[in-house]
XYZ file of C-alpha atoms in Angstrom:
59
model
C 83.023 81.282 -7.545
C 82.496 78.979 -4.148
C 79.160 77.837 -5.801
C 80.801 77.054 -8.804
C 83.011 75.184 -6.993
C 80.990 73.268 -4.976
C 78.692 72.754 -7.927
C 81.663 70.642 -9.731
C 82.215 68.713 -6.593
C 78.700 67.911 -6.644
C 78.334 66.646 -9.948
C 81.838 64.329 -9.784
C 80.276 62.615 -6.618
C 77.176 61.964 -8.218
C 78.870 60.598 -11.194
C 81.067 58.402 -9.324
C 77.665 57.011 -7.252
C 75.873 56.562 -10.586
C 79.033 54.431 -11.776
C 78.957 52.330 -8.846
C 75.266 51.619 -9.217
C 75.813 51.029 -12.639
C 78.548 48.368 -11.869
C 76.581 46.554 -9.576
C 73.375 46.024 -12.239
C 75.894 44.953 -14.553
C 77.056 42.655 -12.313
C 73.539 41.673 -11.263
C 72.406 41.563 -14.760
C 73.684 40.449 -18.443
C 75.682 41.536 -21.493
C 72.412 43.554 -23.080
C 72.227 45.664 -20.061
C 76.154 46.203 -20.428
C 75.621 47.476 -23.633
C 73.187 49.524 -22.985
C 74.371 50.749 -19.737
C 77.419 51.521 -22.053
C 76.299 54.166 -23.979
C 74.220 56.156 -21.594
C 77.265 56.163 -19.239
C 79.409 57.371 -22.182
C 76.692 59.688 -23.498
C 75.602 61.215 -20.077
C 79.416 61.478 -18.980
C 80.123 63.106 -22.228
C 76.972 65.742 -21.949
C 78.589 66.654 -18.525
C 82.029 67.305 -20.093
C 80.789 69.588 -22.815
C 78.172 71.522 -20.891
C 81.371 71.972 -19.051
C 83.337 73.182 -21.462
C 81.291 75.269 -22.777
C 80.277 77.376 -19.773
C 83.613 77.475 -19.134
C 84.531 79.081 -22.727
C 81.073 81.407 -22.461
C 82.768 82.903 -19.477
């Protein structure tokens, strides 16, 4: 269960890094990119939320 645990905090301080990162290019960078950017945030952050979910219903 520790693992688990520390798995979870893992993956919420990557995602938080990868935000920043992302919110500096857009910044740096233009409206296509913010688009773009957009939907692999949304997509990737939703991915994470299901795989979630669902090894949390297979246990």
């Amino acid at each position: 269960m520790d693992g688990q645990q520390h798995k979870q905090e893992l993956n919420w301080g990557w995602l938080v890094g990868f935000a920043l990162l992302l919110i500096i290019l857009l910044f740096a960078f233009g409206d296509i990119l913010t688009g773009i950017v957009g939907i692999l945030v949304l997509s990737i952050v939703f991915a994470g939320y299901h795989n979630e979910q669902a090894s949390h219903n297979h246990h």
